[in-house]
Short mmCIF file of C-alpha atoms and ligand atoms in Angstrom, two decimals:
data_model
loop_
_atom_site.label_atom_id
_atom_site.label_comp_id
_atom_site.label_asym_id
_atom_site.label_seq_id
_atom_site.Cartn_x
_atom_site.Cartn_y
_atom_site.Cartn_z
CA MET A 897 91.35 146.00 110.47
CA PRO A 898 89.81 147.26 107.43
CA LEU A 899 86.42 145.09 106.24
CA PRO A 900 87.59 142.41 103.79
CA SER A 901 86.67 143.52 100.07
CA PRO A 902 84.06 141.52 98.61
CA LEU A 903 85.44 138.16 97.03
CA ASP A 904 84.70 139.15 93.69
CA GLU A 905 87.18 142.00 94.28
CA VAL A 906 89.79 139.67 95.34
CA HIS A 907 92.24 138.92 92.35
CA ILE A 908 94.54 136.33 91.94
CA ARG A 909 98.15 136.93 90.20
CA LEU A 910 101.33 135.53 90.06
CA ALA A 911 103.80 136.37 92.91
CA THR A 912 106.54 138.75 92.57
CA GLU A 913 109.42 139.29 95.00
CA ALA A 914 107.60 142.22 96.63
CA ASP A 915 105.05 139.87 98.05
CA LEU A 916 107.60 137.76 99.83
CA PRO A 917 107.17 139.77 103.12
CA ALA A 918 103.48 139.12 102.82
CA ILE A 919 103.70 135.45 101.80
CA ASP A 920 106.14 134.81 105.12
CA GLU A 921 103.70 136.98 107.43
CA ILE A 922 100.71 134.47 106.25
CA TYR A 923 103.20 131.41 106.50
CA ALA A 924 104.71 132.08 110.12
CA LEU A 925 101.70 131.55 111.98
CA TYR A 926 101.16 128.54 110.67
CA VAL A 927 104.62 127.31 111.22
CA GLU A 928 104.39 128.86 114.90
CA ARG A 929 101.30 127.08 115.87
CA SER A 930 99.56 124.78 113.43
CA THR A 931 100.53 120.96 111.92
CA CYS A 932 99.44 122.55 108.64
CA THR A 933 103.20 122.94 107.37
CA PHE A 934 105.98 120.26 108.94
CA ALA A 935 108.33 123.53 108.99
CA THR A 936 108.89 124.61 112.49
CA THR A 937 111.23 127.82 111.46
CA VAL A 938 110.13 130.18 108.90
CA PRO A 939 112.70 130.59 106.31
CA THR A 940 114.73 133.60 106.02
CA PRO A 941 113.96 136.53 103.36
CA ALA A 942 117.32 135.22 101.46
CA GLU A 943 115.89 131.46 101.62
CA ARG A 944 112.33 132.45 100.69
CA ARG A 945 113.81 134.70 97.64
CA ALA A 946 115.58 131.52 96.23
CA TRP A 947 112.51 129.60 96.84
CA LEU A 948 110.46 131.73 94.68
CA LEU A 949 113.41 132.15 92.07
CA ALA A 950 113.45 128.31 92.12
CA HIS A 951 110.07 127.96 91.19
CA GLY A 952 110.08 129.30 87.69
CA PRO A 953 107.22 129.23 84.75
CA ALA A 954 106.41 125.51 85.31
CA HIS A 955 105.82 126.19 89.12
CA PRO A 956 103.82 129.19 89.36
CA VAL A 957 103.55 130.84 92.85
CA THR A 958 100.18 132.90 93.30
CA VAL A 959 98.70 135.61 95.61
CA ALA A 960 95.52 136.42 96.79
CA VAL A 961 95.08 140.36 96.76
CA GLU A 962 92.34 142.71 98.19
CA ARG A 963 91.18 146.24 96.71
CA ASP A 964 93.73 148.01 98.97
CA GLY A 965 96.63 145.90 97.88
CA THR A 966 96.80 143.11 100.96
CA VAL A 967 97.61 139.70 100.41
CA VAL A 968 95.11 137.58 101.94
CA GLY A 969 96.65 134.33 100.47
CA TRP A 970 98.90 132.75 98.78
CA GLY A 971 99.27 129.18 96.90
CA SER A 972 102.40 127.05 94.65
CA LEU A 973 102.85 124.40 92.45
CA SER A 974 105.92 123.10 93.57
CA THR A 975 107.86 120.26 92.40
CA TRP A 976 106.98 116.80 93.68
CA ASN A 977 109.84 114.83 93.39
CA PRO A 978 113.09 115.83 91.64
CA ARG A 979 114.05 113.12 89.74
CA GLU A 980 113.22 113.76 85.82
CA ALA A 981 110.13 111.61 85.41
CA TYR A 982 108.15 113.05 87.96
CA ALA A 983 108.44 116.55 86.21
CA ARG A 984 104.82 116.49 85.26
CA SER A 985 103.81 115.77 88.73
CA VAL A 986 103.39 119.00 91.01
CA GLU A 987 102.23 119.53 94.64
CA ASP A 988 100.29 122.17 96.03
CA SER A 989 100.10 124.67 98.46
CA VAL A 990 97.77 127.17 99.90
CA TYR A 991 97.70 129.46 103.02
CA VAL A 992 95.13 132.04 103.72
CA ARG A 993 95.49 134.90 106.12
CA GLU A 994 94.11 134.20 109.53
CA GLY A 995 91.24 136.10 109.82
CA HIS A 996 89.76 135.71 106.13
CA HIS A 997 89.14 131.74 106.34
CA ARG A 998 85.92 130.77 105.07
CA ARG A 999 85.43 133.35 102.61
CA GLY A 1000 86.15 131.09 99.71
CA LEU A 1001 89.98 132.09 99.14
CA GLY A 1002 91.24 128.87 99.51
CA ARG A 1003 88.82 127.34 96.90
CA ARG A 1004 89.49 130.32 94.49
CA LEU A 1005 93.15 129.93 94.93
CA LEU A 1006 93.33 125.90 94.87
CA ALA A 1007 90.95 126.18 91.96
CA ASP A 1008 93.50 128.43 90.37
CA LEU A 1009 96.20 126.11 90.84
CA VAL A 1010 94.32 123.61 89.13
CA SER A 1011 93.56 125.65 86.21
CA ARG A 1012 97.07 126.53 85.64
CA ALA A 1013 98.27 123.30 86.25
CA ILE A 1014 96.36 122.03 83.19
CA VAL A 1015 97.43 124.83 80.98
CA LEU A 1016 100.97 124.04 82.02
CA GLY A 1017 100.38 120.48 80.94
CA HIS A 1018 100.90 118.90 83.96
CA ARG A 1019 99.55 115.24 84.50
CA THR A 1020 98.15 115.36 88.55
CA ILE A 1021 98.60 117.64 91.46
CA VAL A 1022 99.51 115.65 94.82
CA ALA A 1023 98.55 116.86 98.00
CA GLN A 1024 100.50 116.07 101.27
CA ILE A 1025 98.19 116.79 104.31
CA ALA A 1026 98.89 116.46 107.79
CA GLY A 1027 96.28 114.00 108.94
CA ASP A 1028 94.45 116.32 111.88
CA GLN A 1029 93.93 119.35 109.21
CA ALA A 1030 90.17 118.74 108.45
CA PRO A 1031 90.09 122.14 106.63
CA SER A 1032 92.58 121.30 104.09
CA LEU A 1033 91.34 117.74 103.59
CA ALA A 1034 87.87 119.01 103.24
CA LEU A 1035 88.94 121.81 100.64
CA HIS A 1036 90.90 119.40 98.43
CA ARG A 1037 88.23 116.81 98.49
CA ALA A 1038 85.82 119.76 97.44
CA LEU A 1039 88.21 120.61 94.62
CA GLY A 1040 88.28 116.76 93.53
CA PHE A 1041 91.07 115.53 95.11
CA GLU A 1042 91.09 111.82 95.63
CA ASP A 1043 92.52 109.99 98.94
CA ALA A 1044 95.93 108.09 97.66
CA GLY A 1045 96.82 106.91 101.07
CA ARG A 1046 98.09 107.74 104.36
CA LEU A 1047 101.53 107.79 105.80
CA ARG A 1048 101.53 106.90 109.42
CA ASP A 1049 103.73 108.68 112.24
CA VAL A 1050 105.95 110.56 109.47
CA GLY A 1051 106.00 113.77 111.24
CA TYR A 1052 107.13 114.95 114.68
CA LYS A 1053 105.68 118.64 115.71
CA PHE A 1054 104.52 120.12 118.83
CA ASP A 1055 105.24 116.81 120.73
CA ARG A 1056 103.17 114.36 119.00
CA TRP A 1057 103.55 112.16 116.02
CA LEU A 1058 101.49 112.99 113.02
CA ASP A 1059 99.84 111.38 109.68
CA VAL A 1060 100.49 112.61 106.17
CA VAL A 1061 97.31 112.16 103.79
CA LEU A 1062 98.28 111.52 100.63
CA MET A 1063 96.03 113.57 98.02
CA GLN A 1064 95.62 113.28 94.29
CA ARG A 1065 93.92 115.26 91.44
CA ALA A 1066 94.42 113.73 87.86
CA LEU A 1067 94.23 116.55 85.06
CA PRO A 1068 92.73 116.28 81.48
CA HIS A 1069 95.59 116.31 78.88
CA PRO A 1070 95.70 119.42 77.09
CA ALA A 1071 94.08 119.06 73.76
C1 COA B 1340 92.43 125.07 104.15
C2 COA B 1340 92.48 126.57 103.94
C3 COA B 1340 93.71 126.94 102.79
C4 COA B 1340 91.16 126.61 103.40
O1 COA B 1340 90.85 128.24 103.16
P1 COA B 1340 89.70 129.01 103.32
O2 COA B 1340 89.79 130.34 102.47
O3 COA B 1340 89.24 129.02 104.84
O4 COA B 1340 88.56 127.95 102.72
P2 COA B 1340 87.18 128.25 101.74
O5 COA B 1340 86.21 129.47 102.22
O6 COA B 1340 87.70 128.16 100.50
O7 COA B 1340 86.70 127.18 101.89
C5 COA B 1340 86.49 125.80 100.64
C6 COA B 1340 86.04 124.78 101.09
O8 COA B 1340 86.92 124.20 102.20
C7 COA B 1340 86.51 123.28 103.27
N1 COA B 1340 86.57 123.76 104.40
C8 COA B 1340 87.18 125.18 104.55
N2 COA B 1340 87.68 125.47 105.79
C9 COA B 1340 87.00 124.60 106.55
C10 COA B 1340 86.83 124.13 108.14
N3 COA B 1340 87.51 124.62 108.80
N4 COA B 1340 85.99 122.82 108.24
C11 COA B 1340 85.71 121.92 107.26
N5 COA B 1340 85.56 122.16 106.14
C12 COA B 1340 86.41 123.26 105.61
C13 COA B 1340 85.06 123.05 102.63
O9 COA B 1340 84.66 122.05 101.91
C14 COA B 1340 85.03 124.27 102.11
O10 COA B 1340 83.65 124.62 101.10
P3 COA B 1340 82.49 125.27 101.26
O11 COA B 1340 82.66 126.65 101.83
O12 COA B 1340 81.40 125.07 100.65
O13 COA B 1340 82.04 124.39 102.93
C15 COA B 1340 92.70 127.44 105.39
O14 COA B 1340 92.21 126.87 106.17
C16 COA B 1340 94.12 127.32 105.58
O15 COA B 1340 95.02 128.72 105.28
N6 COA B 1340 94.77 126.77 106.58
C17 COA B 1340 95.81 126.51 106.73
C18 COA B 1340 97.21 126.15 105.88
C19 COA B 1340 96.54 124.87 105.42
O16 COA B 1340 96.02 123.92 105.79
N7 COA B 1340 96.58 124.61 103.67
C20 COA B 1340 96.64 123.65 102.95
C21 COA B 1340 97.85 122.64 103.23
S1 COA B 1340 99.08 123.18 102.10
#
C-alpha cells in the first residue's frame, strides 16, 4: 500500500458518481464488521446512485482525496426527517477508510460538513451514534456536538441490542 499523503495534501470536495465505488468500498467494511452503521447490507450500485442524486445541493456528499486520487474518507449531510418543518435539520455521516484512522481525516471531514451546513443555512446537525462507538462519540464531542439523549435497545446487529446516542450541534444563523 502506498504511503498516505500528508494531511495537508488531502483535499475535500463534493462527491461525484465516479466516487461511488470508493464510497461503498469504504462503507462495506463497516456494514460487515461494525455497529457504526445499522445497515446490514451494502447498497447496490443503483441504490447508491439514487442516494447521491437524492442528496442535492442542500445535502452535500463529500470525499477526502489523497494526492494520487485515492478516496480515503467520505461524509454527508442527509435529511434528518422528511417532514417539511424539519427541512433545516440535517444528519451527518463520516466514514474514514480502514488503515487511515487517527490522522485527522474524520475531524477534517466533519468540520467541513459543519462549515457547509452553516453556509447552506441549516439550523442544526443531528448525529445518531451507536452507543458503543467511542471513536464517533469522541469525534462529535470534539467538534462541539452535545449529548441530546439516549435511545435504548433500538438496534439489533451481531446478535445484540444496541443503543443510539443522539447528539446535536446548533449552528449560527448566517449573517
Ligand atoms: C469515527 C471516525 C470517522 C473518526 O475518524 P478518524 O479520522 O480516525 O478521526 P480523527 O483522527 O480525525 O480524530 C478526531 C477526534 O476524534 C476522536 N477519536 C477518533 N478516533 C478515536 C478513537 N479510536 N478513540 C477515541 N477517540 C477517537 C478524538 O477526539 C480525535 O481527536 P484527537 O486526535 O485530538 O484525540 C472513524 O473512526 C470511522 O470512520 N469510524 C467508522 C465510521 C463511523 O463511526 N462514523 C461516524 C458515524 S456516522
